[in-house]
Short mmCIF file of C-alpha atoms in Angstrom, two decimals:
data_model
loop_
_atom_site.label_atom_id
_atom_site.label_comp_id
_atom_site.label_asym_id
_atom_site.label_seq_id
_atom_site.Cartn_x
_atom_site.Cartn_y
_atom_site.Cartn_z
CA MET Q 1 5.78 7.16 -10.73
CA HIS Q 2 2.31 8.76 -10.59
CA SER Q 3 0.76 5.66 -9.00
CA TYR Q 4 3.65 5.58 -6.51
CA LEU Q 5 2.84 9.16 -5.47
CA GLN Q 6 -0.85 8.31 -5.16
CA ALA Q 7 0.00 5.38 -2.88
CA LEU Q 8 2.14 7.67 -0.73
CA CYS Q 9 -0.72 10.19 -0.50
CA ARG Q 10 -3.12 7.45 0.60
CA GLU Q 11 -0.70 6.33 3.30
CA ILE Q 12 -0.23 9.93 4.47
CA ASP Q 13 -4.01 10.36 4.69
CA GLN Q 14 -4.33 7.13 6.67
CA ILE Q 15 -1.68 8.24 9.15
CA LYS Q 16 -3.29 11.70 9.44
CA SER Q 17 -6.68 10.19 10.19
CA GLU Q 18 -5.25 7.90 12.87
CA ILE Q 19 -3.19 10.67 14.46
CA SER Q 20 -6.12 13.10 14.44
CA MET Q 21 -7.86 10.87 16.97
CA GLY Q 22 -5.83 12.64 19.60
CA PRO Q 23 -4.29 11.37 22.82
CA ASP Q 24 -6.84 8.62 23.42
CA ILE Q 25 -5.61 6.63 20.41
CA ALA Q 26 -3.99 4.14 22.80
CA HIS Q 27 -7.38 3.49 24.39
CA ARG Q 28 -9.12 2.86 21.08
CA HIS Q 29 -6.40 0.74 19.57
CA GLY Q 30 -4.30 -2.02 21.00
CA GLN Q 31 -0.53 -2.00 21.08
CA GLN Q 32 -0.41 -4.05 17.87
CA GLU Q 33 -2.32 -1.42 15.90
CA ILE Q 34 -0.10 1.33 17.31
CA ALA Q 35 2.98 -0.69 16.31
CA ALA Q 36 1.49 -1.08 12.84
CA LEU Q 37 1.01 2.71 12.64
CA LYS Q 38 4.62 3.25 13.69
CA TYR Q 39 5.75 0.84 11.02
CA LEU Q 40 3.57 2.55 8.41
CA SER Q 41 5.03 5.91 9.39
CA ALA Q 42 8.61 4.60 9.13
CA THR Q 43 7.85 3.00 5.76
CA LEU Q 44 6.37 6.25 4.52
CA ALA Q 45 9.46 8.20 5.61
CA GLU Q 46 11.68 5.68 3.85
CA ARG Q 47 9.64 5.88 0.65
CA LEU Q 48 9.75 9.67 0.71
CA ALA Q 49 13.53 9.54 1.10
CA GLN Q 50 13.74 7.15 -1.87
CA LEU Q 51 11.54 9.44 -3.93
CA GLU Q 52 13.69 12.47 -3.07
CA TRP Q 53 16.80 10.49 -3.99
CA ALA Q 54 15.25 9.42 -7.30
CA LEU Q 55 14.26 13.00 -8.11
CA ALA Q 56 17.73 14.30 -7.17
CA ASN Q 57 19.40 11.66 -9.35
CA ALA Q 58 17.08 12.49 -12.23
CA ASP Q 59 18.26 16.13 -12.00
CA ILE Q 60 21.90 15.02 -11.86
CA GLN Q 61 21.50 12.76 -14.87
CA THR Q 62 19.95 15.52 -16.94
CA THR Q 63 22.60 18.10 -15.94
CA GLU Q 64 25.60 15.76 -16.31
CA ALA Q 65 25.04 15.12 -20.00
CA PRO Q 66 27.66 17.31 -21.71
CA VAL Q 67 26.51 19.38 -24.61
CA GLU Q 68 29.01 19.29 -27.41
CA GLU Q 69 29.17 22.15 -29.82
CA ALA Q 70 28.71 21.27 -33.43
CA VAL Q 71 31.88 21.43 -35.44
CA SER Q 72 31.27 23.51 -38.48
CA ASN Q 73 34.56 22.71 -40.04
CA ALA Q 74 33.77 20.95 -43.30
CA GLU Q 75 37.22 19.40 -43.42
CA ASP Q 76 36.70 17.58 -40.08
CA GLU Q 77 33.33 16.34 -41.26
CA ALA Q 78 34.82 14.91 -44.42
CA LEU Q 79 37.57 13.06 -42.53
CA ALA Q 80 35.24 11.57 -39.90
CA PRO Q 81 34.03 8.05 -40.73
CA GLN Q 82 30.35 7.76 -41.41
CA SER Q 83 28.57 5.90 -38.60
CA GLU Q 84 25.21 4.23 -38.56
CA GLU Q 85 22.41 6.21 -37.04
CA ILE Q 86 21.06 4.65 -33.89
CA ASP Q 87 17.35 4.76 -33.23
CA THR Q 88 17.34 5.72 -29.56
CA GLN Q 89 13.58 5.36 -29.28
CA LYS Q 90 13.85 1.58 -29.71
CA MET Q 91 16.58 1.16 -27.09
CA PRO Q 92 15.35 -0.12 -23.72
CA LEU Q 93 15.83 2.15 -20.75
CA ALA Q 94 17.44 0.90 -17.58
CA ASP Q 95 15.08 0.11 -14.74
CA ALA Q 96 14.91 3.12 -12.43
CA THR Q 97 14.15 1.09 -9.33
CA THR Q 98 16.85 -0.19 -7.08
CA PRO Q 99 16.81 -3.68 -5.62
CA PRO Q 100 15.30 -3.82 -2.13
CA SER Q 101 17.74 -3.39 0.71
CA GLU Q 102 18.00 -5.77 3.64
CA ASN Q 103 16.12 -3.22 5.79
CA GLN Q 104 13.28 -3.14 3.28
CA ILE Q 105 13.09 -6.93 3.23
CA ASN Q 106 13.10 -7.03 7.04
CA ALA Q 107 10.46 -4.28 7.14
CA ALA Q 108 8.30 -6.23 4.71
CA SER Q 109 8.57 -9.34 6.83
CA LEU Q 110 7.73 -7.26 9.93
CA SER Q 111 4.67 -5.93 8.13
CA GLU Q 112 3.61 -9.45 7.24
CA ARG Q 113 4.09 -10.55 10.85
CA LEU Q 114 2.02 -7.62 12.12
CA GLN Q 115 -0.72 -8.45 9.63
CA ARG Q 116 -0.75 -12.03 10.90
CA GLN Q 117 -1.14 -11.02 14.56
CA PRO Q 118 -4.30 -12.45 16.12
CA ILE Q 119 -7.18 -10.14 16.98
CA ALA Q 120 -8.92 -10.84 20.28
CA ASP Q 121 -12.00 -8.68 19.61
CA LEU Q 122 -13.09 -7.69 16.10
CA ARG Q 123 -15.00 -4.69 17.47
CA ARG Q 124 -11.66 -3.08 18.34
CA ALA Q 125 -9.97 -4.15 15.10
CA PHE Q 126 -11.81 -1.67 12.90
CA GLY Q 127 -11.07 2.03 13.16
CA LEU Q 128 -13.75 4.62 12.53
CA ASN Q 129 -12.85 5.07 8.86
CA GLU Q 130 -12.79 1.32 8.30
CA ARG Q 131 -16.17 0.94 9.97
CA PHE Q 132 -17.71 3.52 7.66
CA PHE Q 133 -15.95 2.06 4.64
CA TYR Q 134 -17.00 -1.56 5.21
CA THR Q 135 -20.49 -0.54 6.32
CA ASN Q 136 -21.00 1.36 3.07
CA GLU Q 137 -19.19 -1.02 0.74
CA LEU Q 138 -20.20 -4.42 2.12
CA PHE Q 139 -23.36 -3.85 4.18
CA ASP Q 140 -25.19 -1.32 1.97
CA GLY Q 141 -24.77 1.39 4.61
CA ASP Q 142 -26.44 -0.61 7.39
CA GLY Q 143 -24.24 0.07 10.44
CA GLU Q 144 -26.37 -2.08 12.73
CA GLU Q 145 -25.93 -5.08 10.44
CA PHE Q 146 -22.18 -4.47 10.36
CA GLY Q 147 -22.17 -4.50 14.18
CA ARG Q 148 -24.25 -7.68 14.31
CA ALA Q 149 -21.93 -9.37 11.82
CA ILE Q 150 -18.86 -8.43 13.87
CA ASN Q 151 -20.51 -9.82 17.02
CA GLU Q 152 -21.36 -13.05 15.21
CA PHE Q 153 -17.80 -13.40 13.91
CA ASN Q 154 -16.49 -12.77 17.45
CA HIS Q 155 -18.50 -15.70 18.81
CA LEU Q 156 -17.57 -18.29 16.17
CA ALA Q 157 -14.99 -20.97 16.93
CA ASN Q 158 -12.93 -20.92 13.73
CA PHE Q 159 -12.50 -19.30 10.33
CA GLU Q 160 -14.25 -22.17 8.54
CA ASP Q 161 -17.40 -21.37 10.51
CA ALA Q 162 -16.96 -17.71 9.61
CA GLN Q 163 -16.74 -18.62 5.91
CA LYS Q 164 -19.90 -20.69 6.23
CA LEU Q 165 -21.65 -17.73 7.88
CA VAL Q 166 -20.54 -15.46 5.04
CA ALA Q 167 -21.82 -17.92 2.45
CA ALA Q 168 -25.11 -18.50 4.25
CA LYS Q 169 -25.96 -14.98 5.34
CA TYR Q 170 -23.98 -12.25 3.61
CA SER Q 171 -22.86 -13.38 0.15
CA ASP Q 172 -26.33 -13.49 -1.39
CA ARG Q 173 -27.93 -10.77 0.69
CA TYR Q 174 -25.24 -8.15 0.00
CA HIS Q 175 -23.92 -9.61 -3.29
CA TRP Q 176 -20.43 -10.31 -1.99
CA SER Q 177 -18.02 -11.77 -4.51
CA GLU Q 178 -14.90 -13.71 -3.58
CA GLU Q 179 -13.00 -11.71 -6.20
CA ASP Q 180 -14.01 -8.36 -4.66
CA GLU Q 181 -10.94 -6.77 -3.08
CA ASN Q 182 -13.02 -5.16 -0.29
CA VAL Q 183 -14.50 -8.55 0.66
CA GLN Q 184 -11.03 -10.11 0.65
CA ARG Q 185 -9.58 -7.40 2.92
CA PHE Q 186 -12.56 -7.64 5.29
CA LEU Q 187 -12.26 -11.43 5.50
CA ALA Q 188 -8.50 -11.17 6.04
CA ILE Q 189 -9.18 -9.08 9.14
CA VAL Q 190 -11.89 -11.51 10.27
CA GLU Q 191 -9.49 -14.42 9.73
CA ARG Q 192 -7.01 -12.86 12.17
CA ARG Q 193 -9.66 -13.35 14.88
CA TYR Q 194 -9.11 -17.12 14.63
CA LEU Q 195 -5.29 -17.27 14.53
#
């Protein structure tokens, strides 16, 4: 549950940073990015409701367990059949998660569709935080090189050409690895340029 809370905190921070941009957020981001923020906000609210429900049910489960008083009558103990002791530590616990609802499945498919929306201009696809992040993580802090790379990607005809550019110019120079999660996320955004 700790990792679940950390994920919620990261999403809250992302929404806060986007909202803190003020009223000109619509000018900096296209309608697709705003729709994605709305979806993220709705998903966050749903997850918080699920977390509250899980915490409330955990309290109910702990308070519903009746506490039986020990019978000190030796006669009752003698008459009761001896039962095997059960090692409760070895018994599996039921999974605390509930199966996803139809709304969650539809929301997930909406999220996937939003992530597959084409990007007309990569310069507008990266928010301020993402620019700093990718500049520091993938371009060794060189903001000008990040900008040049985005311009080059914008002018290529297809994603195959973009992959060739990455292999020829950026992989060796900045030690990009195909297994690196940051590289994968960056290239996923670049790929949307060619959809």
